[in-house]
Short mmCIF file of C-alpha atoms in Angstrom, two decimals:
data_model
loop_
_atom_site.label_atom_id
_atom_site.label_comp_id
_atom_site.label_asym_id
_atom_site.label_seq_id
_atom_site.Cartn_x
_atom_site.Cartn_y
_atom_site.Cartn_z
CA GLU J 1 9.18 0.58 25.97
CA ASP J 2 6.08 3.13 25.71
CA LYS J 3 5.51 5.33 28.62
CA VAL J 4 3.29 8.05 29.37
CA VAL J 5 4.33 10.20 32.54
CA GLN J 6 2.12 12.92 34.33
CA SER J 7 3.18 15.66 36.87
CA PRO J 8 2.24 16.53 39.54
CA LEU J 9 0.76 13.19 40.79
CA SER J 10 -1.17 14.92 43.16
CA LEU J 11 -2.34 18.62 43.79
CA VAL J 12 -4.28 20.78 46.37
CA VAL J 13 -5.73 23.94 45.40
CA HIS J 14 -8.31 26.32 46.56
CA GLU J 15 -11.58 27.23 44.87
CA GLY J 16 -10.95 29.81 42.16
CA ASP J 17 -7.22 29.06 41.38
CA THR J 18 -6.08 27.97 38.03
CA VAL J 19 -4.09 24.67 37.71
CA THR J 20 -1.91 23.22 34.66
CA LEU J 21 -1.63 19.48 34.72
CA ASN J 22 1.12 17.84 32.53
CA CYS J 23 1.46 14.92 30.34
CA SER J 24 4.58 13.85 28.43
CA TYR J 25 4.88 10.63 26.33
CA GLU J 26 7.23 8.37 24.66
CA VAL J 27 5.26 6.16 22.36
CA THR J 28 6.06 4.55 19.10
CA ASN J 29 3.60 5.04 16.34
CA PHE J 30 1.54 7.57 18.41
CA ARG J 31 -1.71 8.58 16.94
CA SER J 32 -3.47 11.15 19.54
CA LEU J 33 -3.55 12.11 23.09
CA LEU J 34 -6.51 11.63 25.17
CA TRP J 35 -7.54 13.27 28.66
CA TYR J 36 -10.06 11.70 30.88
CA LYS J 37 -11.40 12.65 34.32
CA GLN J 38 -12.09 9.81 36.82
CA GLU J 39 -14.12 10.26 40.04
CA LYS J 40 -15.23 7.34 41.82
CA LYS J 41 -16.07 5.05 38.92
CA ALA J 42 -15.28 5.03 35.11
CA PRO J 43 -13.07 7.66 33.40
CA THR J 44 -15.16 10.18 31.61
CA PHE J 45 -13.74 11.53 28.45
CA LEU J 46 -12.52 15.15 28.22
CA PHE J 47 -10.46 15.71 25.03
CA MET J 48 -8.86 13.85 22.10
CA LEU J 49 -5.66 15.81 20.74
CA THR J 50 -4.28 14.87 17.31
CA SER J 51 -2.56 18.04 15.99
CA SER J 52 0.05 20.23 17.37
CA GLY J 53 -0.80 23.79 18.72
CA ILE J 54 -4.57 23.52 18.52
CA GLU J 55 -6.09 24.23 21.73
CA LYS J 56 -9.35 22.42 22.49
CA LYS J 57 -11.82 24.08 25.15
CA SER J 58 -14.82 23.04 26.96
CA GLY J 59 -15.94 25.46 29.66
CA ARG J 60 -13.12 26.00 32.15
CA LEU J 61 -11.10 23.38 30.70
CA SER J 62 -8.65 23.65 27.68
CA SER J 63 -5.94 21.25 26.44
CA ILE J 64 -3.13 21.50 23.91
CA LEU J 65 -0.63 19.07 22.32
CA ASP J 66 2.89 19.63 21.31
CA LYS J 67 3.90 16.85 19.15
CA LYS J 68 7.48 17.98 18.71
CA GLU J 69 8.35 17.94 22.45
CA LEU J 70 6.00 14.94 23.06
CA PHE J 71 3.97 16.61 25.84
CA SER J 72 0.19 18.02 26.32
CA ILE J 73 -1.18 20.11 28.98
CA LEU J 74 -4.66 20.37 30.57
CA ASN J 75 -5.81 23.58 31.99
CA ILE J 76 -8.53 24.14 34.34
CA THR J 77 -9.42 27.86 35.33
CA ALA J 78 -11.49 29.11 38.17
CA THR J 79 -11.46 25.73 39.73
CA GLN J 80 -14.47 24.30 41.57
CA THR J 81 -15.04 21.49 44.33
CA GLY J 82 -16.40 19.65 41.78
CA ASP J 83 -13.22 19.35 39.78
CA SER J 84 -11.81 17.16 42.41
CA ALA J 85 -10.72 13.91 40.58
CA VAL J 86 -8.04 12.03 39.10
CA TYR J 87 -7.15 13.35 35.57
CA LEU J 88 -5.76 10.58 33.14
CA CYS J 89 -3.66 11.21 30.23
CA ALA J 90 -3.56 8.47 27.57
CA ALA J 91 -1.67 7.94 24.21
CA ARG J 92 -3.09 5.99 21.45
CA LYS J 93 -1.09 4.09 19.18
CA THR J 94 -1.67 3.70 15.36
CA SER J 95 -1.37 -0.28 15.62
CA TYR J 96 -4.12 -2.19 17.05
CA ASP J 97 -6.25 0.44 18.91
CA LYS J 98 -3.74 0.10 21.77
CA VAL J 99 -4.00 2.95 24.65
CA ILE J 100 -1.37 3.53 27.22
CA PHE J 101 -2.64 5.52 30.33
CA GLY J 102 -0.41 7.58 32.70
CA PRO J 103 -0.50 7.22 36.37
CA GLY J 104 -2.97 10.13 36.54
CA THR J 105 -2.69 13.46 38.40
CA SER J 106 -5.25 13.51 41.94
CA LEU J 107 -6.52 16.99 42.07
CA SER J 108 -8.21 18.19 44.99
CA VAL J 109 -10.02 21.60 45.20
CA ILE J 110 -10.75 22.78 48.78
CA PRO J 111 -13.34 25.66 49.28
CA ASP S 1 -27.57 5.90 22.78
CA THR S 2 -23.89 7.01 23.82
CA GLU S 3 -23.80 4.71 26.66
CA VAL S 4 -21.69 1.74 27.39
CA THR S 5 -23.31 -0.59 29.80
CA GLN S 6 -21.81 -3.32 32.39
CA THR S 7 -23.31 -5.85 34.47
CA PRO S 8 -23.08 -6.79 37.15
CA LYS S 9 -22.12 -3.39 39.12
CA HIS S 10 -20.50 -5.79 41.70
CA LEU S 11 -19.39 -9.20 42.22
CA VAL S 12 -18.15 -11.28 45.01
CA MET S 13 -16.84 -14.63 44.12
CA GLY S 14 -14.82 -17.54 45.58
CA MET S 15 -11.75 -18.97 43.87
CA THR S 16 -13.48 -21.91 42.69
CA ASN S 17 -16.46 -20.05 40.79
CA LYS S 18 -17.26 -19.45 37.20
CA LYS S 19 -18.59 -16.15 36.67
CA SER S 20 -18.96 -13.59 33.48
CA LEU S 21 -18.80 -9.96 33.34
CA LYS S 22 -20.83 -8.42 30.42
CA CYS S 23 -20.52 -5.24 28.61
CA GLU S 24 -22.89 -3.79 25.78
CA GLN S 25 -22.79 -0.62 23.55
CA HIS S 26 -25.17 0.45 20.75
CA MET S 27 -23.17 3.11 19.44
CA GLY S 28 -22.07 0.99 16.33
CA HIS S 29 -18.48 0.92 17.66
CA ARG S 30 -16.39 -1.55 16.33
CA ALA S 31 -13.43 -1.67 18.76
CA MET S 32 -14.32 -2.83 22.33
CA TYR S 33 -11.89 -3.19 25.41
CA TRP S 34 -11.43 -4.82 28.68
CA TYR S 35 -9.39 -2.89 31.41
CA LYS S 36 -8.34 -3.81 34.81
CA GLN S 37 -7.96 -1.03 37.39
CA LYS S 38 -6.64 -1.50 40.78
CA ALA S 39 -7.07 1.15 43.45
CA LYS S 40 -5.10 4.59 42.91
CA LYS S 41 -3.67 3.20 39.65
CA PRO S 42 -4.58 3.75 36.01
CA PRO S 43 -6.43 1.46 33.74
CA GLU S 44 -4.34 -1.58 32.35
CA LEU S 45 -5.22 -2.71 29.29
CA MET S 46 -6.10 -6.52 29.25
CA PHE S 47 -7.78 -7.43 25.67
CA VAL S 48 -9.22 -5.52 22.37
CA TYR S 49 -11.66 -6.67 20.15
CA SER S 50 -11.56 -5.20 16.59
CA TYR S 51 -14.56 -6.04 14.56
CA GLU S 52 -15.26 -9.02 16.69
CA LYS S 53 -11.86 -10.68 16.46
CA LEU S 54 -9.42 -10.52 19.14
CA SER S 55 -6.74 -8.18 18.22
CA ILE S 56 -4.78 -7.73 21.56
CA ASN S 57 -4.21 -9.95 24.39
CA GLU S 58 -1.76 -8.23 27.08
CA SER S 59 -0.46 -11.44 28.21
CA VAL S 60 -3.63 -12.10 30.39
CA PRO S 61 -3.74 -15.32 32.66
CA SER S 62 -5.97 -17.87 30.85
CA ARG S 63 -8.35 -17.75 34.00
CA PHE S 64 -9.63 -14.72 32.08
CA SER S 65 -11.42 -15.56 28.84
CA PRO S 66 -12.98 -12.84 26.68
CA GLU S 67 -15.89 -13.40 24.21
CA CYS S 68 -17.46 -11.24 21.66
CA PRO S 69 -20.66 -12.91 20.30
CA ASN S 70 -21.54 -9.70 18.33
CA SER S 71 -20.62 -6.11 17.42
CA SER S 72 -22.65 -4.75 20.26
CA LEU S 73 -21.54 -7.25 23.31
CA LEU S 74 -18.46 -8.17 24.89
CA ASN S 75 -18.09 -10.55 27.68
CA LEU S 76 -15.28 -11.43 30.24
CA HIS S 77 -15.40 -15.14 31.49
CA LEU S 78 -13.74 -15.72 34.99
CA HIS S 79 -12.80 -19.07 36.32
CA ALA S 80 -10.36 -20.03 39.13
CA LEU S 81 -9.57 -16.33 40.00
CA GLN S 82 -7.02 -15.46 42.89
CA PRO S 83 -7.76 -12.91 45.64
CA GLU S 84 -5.25 -10.51 43.62
CA ASP S 85 -7.71 -10.50 40.70
CA SER S 86 -9.99 -8.02 42.88
CA ALA S 87 -10.40 -4.86 41.24
CA LEU S 88 -12.44 -2.50 38.95
CA TYR S 89 -13.05 -4.11 35.53
CA LEU S 90 -13.79 -1.41 32.85
CA CYS S 91 -15.28 -1.98 29.48
CA ALA S 92 -14.73 0.60 26.73
CA SER S 93 -15.69 0.99 23.14
CA SER S 94 -14.69 3.36 20.09
CA HIS S 95 -15.19 3.53 16.52
CA ARG S 96 -12.33 2.07 15.06
CA ASP S 97 -11.79 4.03 11.98
CA ASN S 98 -12.94 7.56 12.36
CA GLU S 99 -13.48 8.33 16.20
CA GLU S 100 -10.53 7.46 18.37
CA THR S 101 -12.40 8.51 21.61
CA GLN S 102 -12.83 5.46 24.26
CA TYR S 103 -16.16 5.35 25.82
CA PHE S 104 -15.95 3.74 29.24
CA GLY S 105 -18.74 1.64 31.00
CA PRO S 106 -19.07 2.21 34.64
CA GLY S 107 -17.16 -0.88 35.60
CA THR S 108 -17.90 -3.99 37.54
CA ARG S 109 -16.22 -3.93 40.86
CA LEU S 110 -14.73 -7.58 41.38
CA LEU S 111 -13.79 -9.19 44.91
CA VAL S 112 -12.51 -12.58 44.95
CA LEU S 113 -12.15 -14.40 48.23
#
């Protein structure tokens, strides 16, 4: 059965800290790995990773995929209170546009 | 236009009511999705439409009936729902062939009494 696992499930840090969120997957016909940030409503897209070892960056956020070890990490440097959210990792399959979400990591950044 | 819109934002319905959720996108995306999300849980896929045809039904009860009238619109018809169907219903879309990113709408928060 396909599954996506995230760790930790929740995390509390102080502003300015750097955090690393983990995502591992066991998915047949894997195509790409997606990261989303969800605050109160719908998930907002952060990154899509298709190739191993290529880091994607957007401001203080970066992410990388390891297709051999079947995991991805999301790094957030110099965290701010606005980074408080649930971060969802999702694996996309080649067949039928199916996307499987992990349980999410709830990040709280305190001043 | 890089937006997926959903209406209504909130919906309260009784177990005997019939209602519909609507989703619209004008990004030329050919895949559209319905997800159900309960509190503190990740989104769960319900249906996928690809080129206006239903390609995935994740064993969703028949009281949920999707419809894709054209490439920009996706509906979810609701009938005889149960209180446990109360959740946030999210619509998403993506280019099917070249761009795999899913863009989510703001969701409809549904309460079934």
